[in-house]
PDB file of C-alpha atoms in Angstrom:
ATOM      1  CA  MET D  17      -4.159   0.341  -3.683  1.00 82.00           C
ATOM      2  CA  TRP D  18      -2.541   3.736  -4.075  1.00 81.00           C
ATOM      3  CA  GLY D  19       1.107   3.482  -5.077  1.00 84.00           C
ATOM      4  CA  ASP D  20       3.592   3.577  -7.918  1.00 86.00           C
ATOM      5  CA  TYR D  21       2.950   0.770 -10.415  1.00 90.00           C
ATOM      6  CA  SER D  22       5.715   1.806 -12.824  1.00 88.00           C
ATOM      7  CA  LYS D  23       7.976  -0.997 -11.554  1.00 87.00           C
ATOM      8  CA  GLY D  24       5.237  -3.548 -10.900  1.00 89.00           C
ATOM      9  CA  LEU D  25       2.573  -4.111  -8.277  1.00 91.00           C
ATOM     10  CA  PRO D  26       3.208  -2.418  -4.908  1.00 89.00           C
ATOM     11  CA  LYS D  27       4.743  -4.974  -2.540  1.00 86.00           C
ATOM     12  CA  ARG D  28       1.991  -4.941   0.097  1.00 84.00           C
ATOM     13  CA  LEU D  29      -0.745  -5.315  -2.520  1.00 90.00           C
ATOM     14  CA  SER D  30       1.121  -8.127  -4.254  1.00 90.00           C
ATOM     15  CA  GLU D  31       1.562 -10.011  -0.975  1.00 86.00           C
ATOM     16  CA  PHE D  32      -2.126  -9.553  -0.141  1.00 88.00           C
ATOM     17  CA  LEU D  33      -3.221 -10.892  -3.546  1.00 90.00           C
ATOM     18  CA  ARG D  34      -0.784 -13.808  -3.283  1.00 88.00           C
ATOM     19  CA  THR D  35      -2.085 -14.786   0.164  1.00 87.00           C
ATOM     20  CA  CYS D  36      -5.724 -14.606  -0.952  1.00 89.00           C
ATOM     21  CA  ALA D  37      -4.958 -16.667  -4.068  1.00 89.00           C
ATOM     22  CA  ARG D  38      -3.227 -19.310  -1.962  1.00 87.00           C
ATOM     23  CA  GLU D  39      -6.263 -19.616   0.322  1.00 87.00           C
ATOM     24  CA  GLY D  40      -8.809 -19.639  -2.512  1.00 90.00           C
ATOM     25  CA  TYR D  41     -10.307 -16.160  -1.985  1.00 92.00           C
ATOM     26  CA  SER D  42     -11.390 -14.010  -4.930  1.00 92.00           C
ATOM     27  CA  VAL D  43     -10.373 -10.355  -4.813  1.00 94.00           C
ATOM     28  CA  ILE D  44     -13.119  -8.228  -6.367  1.00 94.00           C
ATOM     29  CA  LEU D  45     -12.156  -4.790  -7.645  1.00 93.00           C
ATOM     30  CA  PRO D  46     -15.002  -2.357  -8.419  1.00 93.00           C
ATOM     31  CA  ALA D  47     -14.524  -0.771 -11.838  1.00 93.00           C
ATOM     32  CA  THR D  48     -14.923   2.632 -10.169  1.00 90.00           C
ATOM     33  CA  ALA D  49     -11.890   2.010  -7.980  1.00 91.00           C
ATOM     34  CA  LEU D  50      -9.882   0.663 -10.919  1.00 92.00           C
ATOM     35  CA  MET D  51     -10.571   3.831 -12.915  1.00 92.00           C
ATOM     36  CA  GLU D  52      -9.351   6.016 -10.046  1.00 90.00           C
ATOM     37  CA  ILE D  53      -6.141   4.023  -9.724  1.00 92.00           C
ATOM     38  CA  SER D  54      -5.650   4.044 -13.496  1.00 93.00           C
ATOM     39  CA  ARG D  55      -6.125   7.818 -13.596  1.00 92.00           C
ATOM     40  CA  ALA D  56      -3.329   8.238 -11.039  1.00 92.00           C
ATOM     41  CA  GLN D  57      -1.014   5.981 -13.061  1.00 94.00           C
ATOM     42  CA  ASN D  58      -1.832   7.862 -16.274  1.00 94.00           C
ATOM     43  CA  LYS D  59      -0.730  11.076 -14.572  1.00 94.00           C
ATOM     44  CA  THR D  60       2.507   9.424 -13.433  1.00 93.00           C
ATOM     45  CA  VAL D  61       3.241   8.336 -17.009  1.00 94.00           C
ATOM     46  CA  ALA D  62       2.372  11.766 -18.444  1.00 95.00           C
ATOM     47  CA  ASP D  63       4.572  13.534 -15.864  1.00 95.00           C
ATOM     48  CA  SER D  64       7.514  11.218 -16.644  1.00 94.00           C
ATOM     49  CA  ARG D  65       7.189  11.778 -20.382  1.00 94.00           C
ATOM     50  CA  GLN D  66       7.012  15.529 -19.882  1.00 95.00           C
ATOM     51  CA  ALA D  67      10.109  15.453 -17.684  1.00 95.00           C
ATOM     52  CA  VAL D  68      12.059  13.575 -20.380  1.00 94.00           C
ATOM     53  CA  ALA D  69      10.858  15.968 -23.076  1.00 94.00           C
ATOM     54  CA  GLN D  70      11.899  18.967 -20.995  1.00 94.00           C
ATOM     55  CA  ALA D  71      15.313  17.420 -20.337  1.00 94.00           C
ATOM     56  CA  ILE D  72      15.858  16.898 -24.077  1.00 93.00           C
ATOM     57  CA  GLU D  73      14.770  20.468 -24.795  1.00 92.00           C
ATOM     58  CA  THR D  74      17.183  21.794 -22.148  1.00 94.00           C
ATOM     59  CA  LEU D  75      20.091  19.861 -23.658  1.00 93.00           C
ATOM     60  CA  ARG D  76      19.327  21.122 -27.149  1.00 90.00           C
ATOM     61  CA  THR D  77      18.997  24.695 -25.879  1.00 92.00           C
ATOM     62  CA  HIS D  78      22.607  24.417 -24.734  1.00 93.00           C
ATOM     63  CA  ALA D  79      23.693  23.034 -28.104  1.00 92.00           C
ATOM     64  CA  ILE D  80      24.117  19.523 -26.748  1.00 92.00           C
ATOM     65  CA  SER D  81      23.130  16.930 -29.301  1.00 89.00           C
ATOM     66  CA  CYS D  82      20.457  14.470 -28.293  1.00 87.00           C
ATOM     67  CA  PRO D  83      18.960  11.631 -30.325  1.00 86.00           C
ATOM     68  CA  GLU D  84      15.295  11.473 -31.156  1.00 88.00           C
ATOM     69  CA  VAL D  85      13.363   9.642 -28.425  1.00 90.00           C
ATOM     70  CA  ASP D  86      10.026   7.866 -28.718  1.00 93.00           C
ATOM     71  CA  LEU D  87       8.512   8.922 -25.409  1.00 94.00           C
ATOM     72  CA  GLU D  88       5.737   6.314 -25.562  1.00 92.00           C
ATOM     73  CA  LYS D  89       8.270   3.517 -25.931  1.00 92.00           C
ATOM     74  CA  LEU D  90      10.624   4.945 -23.348  1.00 92.00           C
ATOM     75  CA  VAL D  91       7.942   5.529 -20.725  1.00 93.00           C
ATOM     76  CA  LYS D  92       5.366   2.819 -21.247  1.00 92.00           C
ATOM     77  CA  ASP D  93       1.683   3.014 -20.372  1.00 94.00           C
ATOM     78  CA  ILE D  94       0.677   1.295 -17.124  1.00 93.00           C
ATOM     79  CA  ASP D  95      -2.212  -1.174 -17.388  1.00 93.00           C
ATOM     80  CA  VAL D  96      -3.043  -1.852 -13.744  1.00 92.00           C
ATOM     81  CA  LEU D  97      -5.677  -4.489 -14.466  1.00 91.00           C
ATOM     82  CA  ALA D  98      -3.459  -6.442 -16.876  1.00 91.00           C
ATOM     83  CA  MET D  99      -0.622  -6.277 -14.343  1.00 91.00           C
ATOM     84  CA  MET D 100      -2.823  -7.700 -11.568  1.00 91.00           C
ATOM     85  CA  LYS D 101      -4.527 -10.401 -13.635  1.00 89.00           C
ATOM     86  CA  SER D 102      -1.295 -11.606 -15.237  1.00 86.00           C
ATOM     87  CA  ALA D 103       0.101 -12.292 -11.779  1.00 84.00           C
ATOM     88  CA  TYR D 104      -3.055 -13.377  -9.937  1.00 88.00           C
ATOM     89  CA  SER D 105      -6.006 -15.034 -11.657  1.00 87.00           C
ATOM     90  CA  ASN D 106      -8.204 -14.516  -8.565  1.00 89.00           C
ATOM     91  CA  VAL D 107      -8.697 -10.807  -9.358  1.00 93.00           C
ATOM     92  CA  VAL D 108     -12.201 -10.051 -10.660  1.00 93.00           C
ATOM     93  CA  ILE D 109     -13.498  -6.713 -11.975  1.00 93.00           C
ATOM     94  CA  VAL D 110     -17.131  -5.852 -11.218  1.00 94.00           C
ATOM     95  CA  GLN D 111     -19.050  -3.206 -13.148  1.00 94.00           C
ATOM     96  CA  ALA D 112     -21.859  -1.474 -11.240  1.00 94.00           C
ATOM     97  CA  SER D 113     -25.320  -2.071 -12.676  1.00 94.00           C
ATOM     98  CA  LEU D 114     -27.712   0.699 -13.729  1.00 95.00           C
ATOM     99  CA  GLU D 115     -29.832  -0.037 -10.651  1.00 95.00           C
ATOM    100  CA  GLN D 116     -26.785   0.365  -8.419  1.00 94.00           C
ATOM    101  CA  TYR D 117     -25.940   3.705 -10.036  1.00 93.00           C
ATOM    102  CA  HIS D 118     -29.525   4.886  -9.483  1.00 94.00           C
ATOM    103  CA  GLU D 119     -29.433   3.878  -5.814  1.00 93.00           C
ATOM    104  CA  ALA D 120     -26.043   5.564  -5.320  1.00 91.00           C
ATOM    105  CA  LEU D 121     -27.369   8.716  -7.008  1.00 91.00           C
ATOM    106  CA  ARG D 122     -30.429   8.739  -4.729  1.00 91.00           C
ATOM    107  CA  ARG D 123     -28.278   8.479  -1.621  1.00 90.00           C
ATOM    108  CA  ALA D 124     -25.849  11.084  -2.895  1.00 88.00           C
ATOM    109  CA  CYS D 125     -28.595  13.608  -3.662  1.00 88.00           C
ATOM    110  CA  PHE D 126     -30.362  13.163  -0.313  1.00 88.00           C
ATOM    111  CA  HIS D 127     -27.128  12.606   1.667  1.00 86.00           C
ATOM    112  CA  LEU D 128     -28.358   9.253   2.972  1.00 88.00           C
ATOM    113  CA  SER D 129     -26.413   6.620   4.935  1.00 88.00           C
ATOM    114  CA  PRO D 130     -23.603   5.713   4.871  1.00 91.00           C
ATOM    115  CA  GLN D 131     -22.822   9.239   3.668  1.00 84.00           C
ATOM    116  CA  LEU D 132     -22.777  11.908   6.374  1.00 80.00           C
ATOM    117  CA  SER D 133     -25.904  14.072   6.280  1.00 80.00           C
ATOM    118  CA  ASN D 134     -23.761  17.238   6.477  1.00 79.00           C
ATOM    119  CA  ALA D 135     -21.197  16.105   3.895  1.00 74.00           C
ATOM    120  CA  LYS D 136     -19.801  18.962   1.804  1.00 70.00           C
ATOM    121  CA  SER D 137     -19.773  16.898  -1.368  1.00 70.00           C
ATOM    122  CA  ASP D 138     -21.908  14.216  -2.962  1.00 68.00           C
ATOM    123  CA  GLU D 139     -19.756  11.104  -2.593  1.00 79.00           C
ATOM    124  CA  MET D 140     -21.162   9.485  -5.712  1.00 89.00           C
ATOM    125  CA  ARG D 141     -18.180   7.276  -6.546  1.00 90.00           C
ATOM    126  CA  ASP D 142     -17.825   6.038  -2.976  1.00 92.00           C
ATOM    127  CA  LEU D 143     -21.542   5.291  -2.799  1.00 94.00           C
ATOM    128  CA  VAL D 144     -21.369   3.293  -6.049  1.00 94.00           C
ATOM    129  CA  ILE D 145     -18.646   1.147  -4.465  1.00 94.00           C
ATOM    130  CA  TRP D 146     -20.702   0.815  -1.272  1.00 95.00           C
ATOM    131  CA  ILE D 147     -23.841  -0.299  -3.083  1.00 95.00           C
ATOM    132  CA  THR D 148     -21.791  -2.755  -5.162  1.00 94.00           C
ATOM    133  CA  ALA D 149     -20.252  -4.238  -2.004  1.00 95.00           C
ATOM    134  CA  VAL D 150     -23.624  -4.496  -0.226  1.00 95.00           C
ATOM    135  CA  ASP D 151     -25.251  -6.248  -3.213  1.00 95.00           C
ATOM    136  CA  LEU D 152     -22.282  -8.590  -3.539  1.00 94.00           C
ATOM    137  CA  ALA D 153     -22.523  -9.524   0.139  1.00 93.00           C
ATOM    138  CA  LYS D 154     -26.246 -10.231  -0.307  1.00 94.00           C
ATOM    139  CA  ALA D 155     -25.629 -12.446  -3.321  1.00 94.00           C
ATOM    140  CA  GLU D 156     -22.668 -14.356  -1.898  1.00 93.00           C
ATOM    141  CA  GLY D 157     -23.740 -14.618   1.731  1.00 92.00           C
ATOM    142  CA  GLY D 158     -21.022 -12.261   2.919  1.00 91.00           C
ATOM    143  CA  ALA D 159     -18.094 -10.178   1.694  1.00 93.00           C
ATOM    144  CA  LEU D 160     -15.141  -8.158   2.980  1.00 93.00           C
ATOM    145  CA  LEU D 161     -14.748  -4.508   1.947  1.00 94.00           C
ATOM    146  CA  VAL D 162     -11.236  -3.064   2.260  1.00 94.00           C
ATOM    147  CA  SER D 163     -11.294   0.737   2.304  1.00 92.00           C
ATOM    148  CA  GLN D 164     -10.150   3.664   4.453  1.00 88.00           C
ATOM    149  CA  ASP D 165     -12.829   5.979   3.074  1.00 89.00           C
ATOM    150  CA  VAL D 166     -15.135   7.422   5.750  1.00 86.00           C
ATOM    151  CA  VAL D 167     -18.228   6.499   3.714  1.00 89.00           C
ATOM    152  CA  HIS D 168     -17.143   2.842   3.671  1.00 91.00           C
ATOM    153  CA  SER D 169     -15.742   2.555   7.192  1.00 87.00           C
ATOM    154  CA  GLY D 170     -17.889   4.949   9.235  1.00 85.00           C
ATOM    155  CA  LYS D 171     -20.476   3.976  11.835  1.00 87.00           C
ATOM    156  CA  LEU D 172     -23.388   5.077   9.654  1.00 90.00           C
ATOM    157  CA  GLY D 173     -22.927   1.947   7.571  1.00 90.00           C
ATOM    158  CA  ASP D 174     -22.789  -0.457  10.546  1.00 88.00           C
ATOM    159  CA  GLU D 175     -26.426  -1.565  10.494  1.00 90.00           C
ATOM    160  CA  GLU D 176     -26.661  -2.066   6.741  1.00 93.00           C
ATOM    161  CA  ALA D 177     -23.319  -3.898   6.616  1.00 91.00           C
ATOM    162  CA  ALA D 178     -24.280  -6.198   9.501  1.00 88.00           C
ATOM    163  CA  GLY D 179     -27.608  -6.998   7.828  1.00 92.00           C
ATOM    164  CA  VAL D 180     -25.958  -8.435   4.710  1.00 92.00           C
ATOM    165  CA  GLY D 181     -22.770  -9.871   6.245  1.00 90.00           C
ATOM    166  CA  LEU D 182     -20.470  -7.161   4.878  1.00 92.00           C
ATOM    167  CA  VAL D 183     -17.313  -7.038   7.012  1.00 89.00           C
ATOM    168  CA  ARG D 184     -15.075  -3.993   6.695  1.00 89.00           C
ATOM    169  CA  ALA D 185     -11.323  -3.496   7.073  1.00 86.00           C
ATOM    170  CA  LYS D 186      -9.354  -0.276   6.709  1.00 84.00           C
ATOM    171  CA  ASN D 187      -6.182  -1.738   5.194  1.00 82.00           C
ATOM    172  CA  LEU D 188      -4.723  -4.909   3.715  1.00 83.00           C
ATOM    173  CA  ASP D 189      -3.160  -6.093   6.989  1.00 75.00           C
ATOM    174  CA  ASP D 190      -6.496  -5.756   8.800  1.00 76.00           C
ATOM    175  CA  ALA D 191      -8.182  -7.627   5.948  1.00 84.00           C
ATOM    176  CA  LEU D 192      -5.791 -10.568   6.297  1.00 80.00           C
ATOM    177  CA  GLY D 193      -6.441 -10.578  10.041  1.00 73.00           C
ATOM    178  CA  VAL D 194     -10.212 -10.689   9.475  1.00 76.00           C
ATOM    179  CA  LEU D 195      -9.717 -13.664   7.151  1.00 80.00           C
ATOM    180  CA  GLY D 196      -7.539 -15.377   9.732  1.00 71.00           C
ATOM    181  CA  LEU D 197      -4.532 -15.132   7.414  1.00 74.00           C
ATOM    182  CA  HIS D 198      -1.155 -13.501   7.692  1.00 67.00           C
ATOM    183  CA  SER D 199       1.553 -12.272   5.408  1.00 66.00           C
ATOM    184  CA  SER D 200       4.754 -14.323   5.624  1.00 70.00           C
ATOM    185  CA  SER D 201       6.230 -11.920   8.186  1.00 75.00           C
ATOM    186  CA  GLY D 202       2.954 -11.775  10.127  1.00 78.00           C
ATOM    187  CA  GLY D 203       2.700 -15.553  10.271  1.00 79.00           C
ATOM    188  CA  LEU D 204       6.256 -15.919  11.533  1.00 84.00           C
ATOM    189  CA  LEU D 205       5.773 -13.262  14.217  1.00 87.00           C
ATOM    190  CA  SER D 206       2.443 -14.783  15.264  1.00 87.00           C
ATOM    191  CA  ASP D 207       4.141 -18.159  15.822  1.00 87.00           C
ATOM    192  CA  LEU D 208       6.950 -16.581  17.846  1.00 89.00           C
ATOM    193  CA  LEU D 209       4.584 -14.644  20.115  1.00 92.00           C
ATOM    194  CA  ALA D 210       1.931 -17.346  20.610  1.00 90.00           C
ATOM    195  CA  PRO D 211       3.343 -18.662  23.965  1.00 91.00           C
ATOM    196  CA  SER D 212       3.584 -15.126  25.404  1.00 93.00           C
ATOM    197  CA  TRP D 213      -0.078 -14.136  25.509  1.00 92.00           C
ATOM    198  CA  ALA D 214      -1.008 -16.284  28.522  1.00 91.00           C
ATOM    199  CA  GLU D 215       1.901 -14.707  30.440  1.00 92.00           C
ATOM    200  CA  PHE D 216       0.910 -11.179  29.419  1.00 92.00           C
ATOM    201  CA  LYS D 217      -2.654 -11.928  30.504  1.00 90.00           C
ATOM    202  CA  LYS D 218      -1.343 -12.774  33.986  1.00 91.00           C
ATOM    203  CA  GLN D 219       0.271  -9.317  34.070  1.00 91.00           C
ATOM    204  CA  GLY D 220      -3.047  -7.607  33.397  1.00 88.00           C
ATOM    205  CA  LEU D 221      -3.058  -7.204  29.635  1.00 89.00           C
ATOM    206  CA  PRO D 222      -6.754  -7.491  28.590  1.00 88.00           C
ATOM    207  CA  VAL D 223      -6.018 -10.005  25.869  1.00 86.00           C
ATOM    208  CA  GLU D 224      -8.114 -12.957  24.708  1.00 80.00           C
ATOM    209  CA  GLU D 225      -7.055 -16.499  25.582  1.00 77.00           C
ATOM    210  CA  GLN D 226      -5.797 -17.153  22.057  1.00 77.00           C
ATOM    211  CA  PRO D 227      -5.628 -13.743  20.367  1.00 81.00           C
ATOM    212  CA  SER D 228      -4.876 -13.268  16.703  1.00 76.00           C
ATOM    213  CA  LEU D 229      -2.613 -10.570  15.344  1.00 80.00           C
ATOM    214  CA  ARG D 230      -4.764  -8.191  13.322  1.00 76.00           C
ATOM    215  CA  THR D 231      -1.953  -6.095  11.883  1.00 77.00           C
ATOM    216  CA  VAL D 232       1.814  -6.408  11.661  1.00 80.00           C
ATOM    217  CA  ARG D 233       3.752  -3.377  10.455  1.00 79.00           C
ATOM    218  CA  ARG D 234       7.465  -2.666  10.021  1.00 82.00           C
ATOM    219  CA  ALA D 235       8.396  -6.236  10.914  1.00 85.00           C
ATOM    220  CA  ALA D 236      12.126  -6.975  11.020  1.00 88.00           C
ATOM    221  CA  PHE D 237      13.905 -10.245  11.834  1.00 88.00           C
ATOM    222  CA  VAL D 238      17.478 -11.234  12.630  1.00 89.00           C
ATOM    223  CA  GLN D 239      18.339 -14.907  12.425  1.00 80.00           C
ATOM    224  CA  GLY D 240      19.617 -16.448  15.623  1.00 78.00           C
ATOM    225  CA  HIS D 241      21.020 -19.807  16.639  1.00 68.00           C
ATOM    226  CA  TYR D 242      19.493 -23.044  15.390  1.00 62.00           C
ATOM    227  CA  GLY D 243      17.824 -21.354  12.412  1.00 66.00           C
ATOM    228  CA  ALA D 244      15.036 -19.628  14.339  1.00 77.00           C
ATOM    229  CA  PRO D 245      14.831 -15.807  14.584  1.00 85.00           C
ATOM    230  CA  GLY D 246      16.983 -14.408  17.362  1.00 87.00           C
ATOM    231  CA  VAL D 247      15.515 -10.906  17.199  1.00 91.00           C
ATOM    232  CA  ALA D 248      12.149  -9.712  15.915  1.00 92.00           C
ATOM    233  CA  THR D 249      10.593  -6.251  16.120  1.00 93.00           C
ATOM    234  CA  ALA D 250       7.292  -4.865  14.803  1.00 91.00           C
ATOM    235  CA  GLU D 251       4.299  -2.651  15.428  1.00 90.00           C
ATOM    236  CA  ILE D 252       1.284  -4.887  16.080  1.00 88.00           C
ATOM    237  CA  SER D 253      -2.400  -4.827  16.917  1.00 84.00           C
ATOM    238  CA  LEU D 254      -4.406  -7.752  18.226  1.00 83.00           C
ATOM    239  CA  SER D 255      -7.842  -8.619  19.529  1.00 73.00           C
ATOM    240  CA  GLY D 256      -8.492  -7.796  23.163  1.00 76.00           C
ATOM    241  CA  CYS D 257     -11.356  -8.578  25.518  1.00 70.00           C
ATOM    242  CA  ASP D 258     -14.791  -7.055  24.854  1.00 67.00           C
ATOM    243  CA  GLY D 259     -13.894  -6.390  21.238  1.00 63.00           C
ATOM    244  CA  GLN D 260     -11.180  -3.884  22.111  1.00 73.00           C
ATOM    245  CA  GLU D 261      -8.100  -3.535  19.948  1.00 77.00           C
ATOM    246  CA  ILE D 262      -4.681  -3.627  21.583  1.00 88.00           C
ATOM    247  CA  ARG D 263      -1.788  -1.843  19.885  1.00 89.00           C
ATOM    248  CA  ALA D 264       1.865  -2.068  20.879  1.00 93.00           C
ATOM    249  CA  ASP D 265       5.476  -2.140  19.770  1.00 95.00           C
ATOM    250  CA  VAL D 266       6.893  -5.633  20.233  1.00 96.00           C
ATOM    251  CA  ASP D 267      10.509  -6.681  20.737  1.00 96.00           C
ATOM    252  CA  TYR D 268      11.384 -10.417  20.740  1.00 95.00           C
ATOM    253  CA  ARG D 269      14.923 -11.481  21.710  1.00 93.00           C
ATOM    254  CA  ALA D 270      16.201 -15.024  22.113  1.00 88.00           C
ATOM    255  CA  GLU D 271      18.858 -15.260  24.820  1.00 75.00           C
ATOM    256  CA  GLY D 272      21.969 -16.480  23.025  1.00 71.00           C
ATOM    257  CA  GLU D 273      22.123 -20.262  22.756  1.00 71.00           C
ATOM    258  CA  SER D 274      19.690 -20.824  25.619  1.00 72.00           C
ATOM    259  CA  SER D 275      16.153 -22.110  25.139  1.00 83.00           C
ATOM    260  CA  LEU D 276      14.515 -18.898  26.371  1.00 89.00           C
ATOM    261  CA  ALA D 277      13.398 -15.660  24.785  1.00 91.00           C
ATOM    262  CA  THR D 278      12.203 -12.329  26.194  1.00 94.00           C
ATOM    263  CA  VAL D 279       9.160 -10.623  24.686  1.00 95.00           C
ATOM    264  CA  THR D 280       8.678  -6.948  25.498  1.00 95.00           C
ATOM    265  CA  LEU D 281       5.606  -4.851  24.688  1.00 95.00           C
ATOM    266  CA  SER D 282       5.914  -1.061  24.858  1.00 94.00           C
ATOM    267  CA  SER D 283       3.728   1.950  23.995  1.00 92.00           C
ATOM    268  CA  ILE D 284       0.686  -0.233  24.707  1.00 92.00           C
ATOM    269  CA  THR D 285      -2.805   1.177  24.094  1.00 89.00           C
ATOM    270  CA  CYS D 286      -6.122  -0.555  24.660  1.00 85.00           C
ATOM    271  CA  GLY D 287      -9.212   1.601  24.264  1.00 72.00           C
ATOM    272  CA  ASP D 288      -8.609   4.661  26.433  1.00 73.00           C
ATOM    273  CA  GLY D 289      -6.054   2.863  28.603  1.00 80.00           C
ATOM    274  CA  LYS D 290      -2.274   2.943  28.220  1.00 86.00           C
ATOM    275  CA  LEU D 291       0.619   0.864  29.551  1.00 84.00           C
ATOM    276  CA  GLU D 292       4.259   1.792  29.190  1.00 83.00           C
ATOM    277  CA  ARG D 293       5.928  -1.618  29.197  1.00 91.00           C
ATOM    278  CA  LEU D 294       5.358  -5.325  29.865  1.00 94.00           C
ATOM    279  CA  ALA D 295       7.893  -8.134  29.496  1.00 94.00           C
ATOM    280  CA  VAL D 296       7.713 -11.935  29.782  1.00 94.00           C
ATOM    281  CA  THR D 297      10.053 -14.875  29.260  1.00 93.00           C
ATOM    282  CA  ILE D 298       8.955 -17.754  27.019  1.00 92.00           C
ATOM    283  CA  PRO D 299      10.500 -20.829  25.379  1.00 89.00           C
ATOM    284  CA  ALA D 300      12.447 -20.006  22.215  1.00 85.00           C
ATOM    285  CA  PRO D 301      11.730 -22.181  19.179  1.00 79.00           C
ATOM    286  CA  ARG D 302      14.496 -24.071  17.420  1.00 67.00           C
ATOM    287  CA  VAL D 303      14.749 -25.424  13.918  1.00 58.00           C
ATOM    288  CA  ILE D 304      15.612 -29.060  14.595  1.00 46.00           C
ATOM    289  CA  THR D 305      16.614 -29.849  11.007  1.00 48.00           C
ATOM    290  CA  PRO D 306      18.410 -26.815   9.581  1.00 50.00           C
ATOM    291  CA  SER D 307      17.330 -25.810   6.090  1.00 53.00           C
ATOM    292  CA  GLN D 308      19.842 -25.608   3.269  1.00 54.00           C
ATOM    293  CA  GLU D 309      19.559 -21.823   3.480  1.00 56.00           C
ATOM    294  CA  HIS D 310      20.417 -21.942   7.192  1.00 55.00           C
ATOM    295  CA  GLN D 311      23.382 -24.250   6.542  1.00 60.00           C
ATOM    296  CA  ASP D 312      24.647 -21.841   3.877  1.00 63.00           C
ATOM    297  CA  LEU D 313      24.343 -18.914   6.287  1.00 64.00           C
ATOM    298  CA  GLU D 314      26.234 -20.809   8.990  1.00 64.00           C
ATOM    299  CA  ALA D 315      28.978 -21.627   6.493  1.00 67.00           C
ATOM    300  CA  LEU D 316      29.172 -17.945   5.541  1.00 69.00           C
ATOM    301  CA  ARG D 317      29.424 -16.915   9.196  1.00 66.00           C
ATOM    302  CA  THR D 318      32.299 -19.350   9.705  1.00 68.00           C
ATOM    303  CA  LEU D 319      34.044 -18.103   6.569  1.00 70.00           C
ATOM    304  CA  ILE D 320      33.972 -14.457   7.667  1.00 74.00           C
ATOM    305  CA  GLY D 321      34.813 -15.262  11.272  1.00 67.00           C
ATOM    306  CA  GLY D 322      31.390 -14.590  12.730  1.00 55.00           C
ATOM    307  CA  SER D 323      29.683 -16.462  15.525  1.00 51.00           C
TER     308      SER D 323
END
């Protein structure tokens, strides 16, 4: 959730909330986490106001006239919760109970799981979030915790999380993969690559029969003939055999106006193993009935002399 909220919700967070809302999932934000995010935004606002004030003072020092400025109106406060709830009604804030605070305090003082026994600090806030997530999973029959923090994602919490059905993901893309969902770009890339996995499996890639993309990063698309993407590139990870995670750079290229496309994986890692490059040829999808947007793009290409 870290990011600059001064111009609205960060794009990746907004897309995650939109996808969850579409599929009927509630997104539960611990009050502890909200306060940390709000503190960061308060600092951003304070720094901006101070910068404006200093600029005005500098101008006046050099005898340059400057009108009076209401800094609070010019640089408005950022209400993260109001921003999220006004856009997505599926966002719910949960306050930790007194019992949860007591349990978090006990674990912090004695450095109990999932905190490391040799931790240099008492991770009280992180433990409050952990206890809240565990209790929520108990009450609801399962929950998904999205956090990169070592207390939340480390192995020490495996047994407790498994016992209550608490699944963990380290980022928003992983969370969508766990839910079997994709962002718009992830869904499009998943459809394009679907026919390639059986071919890659024949070449020795330890991939499941019907793997799902867990993460899609830096996705880029170039429209090709017939309305379907002609070029697609991204950094991906997907489920491999025996629970392994496969990571690779993917390059998809449709071959002109033909019905074929080449999919290339490079910088492939799977567990401790590495592969430099694999490539397969698959059928290229076509949009049988061009959309109005596609027709407009084709008209624009013709107008500017493109092909």
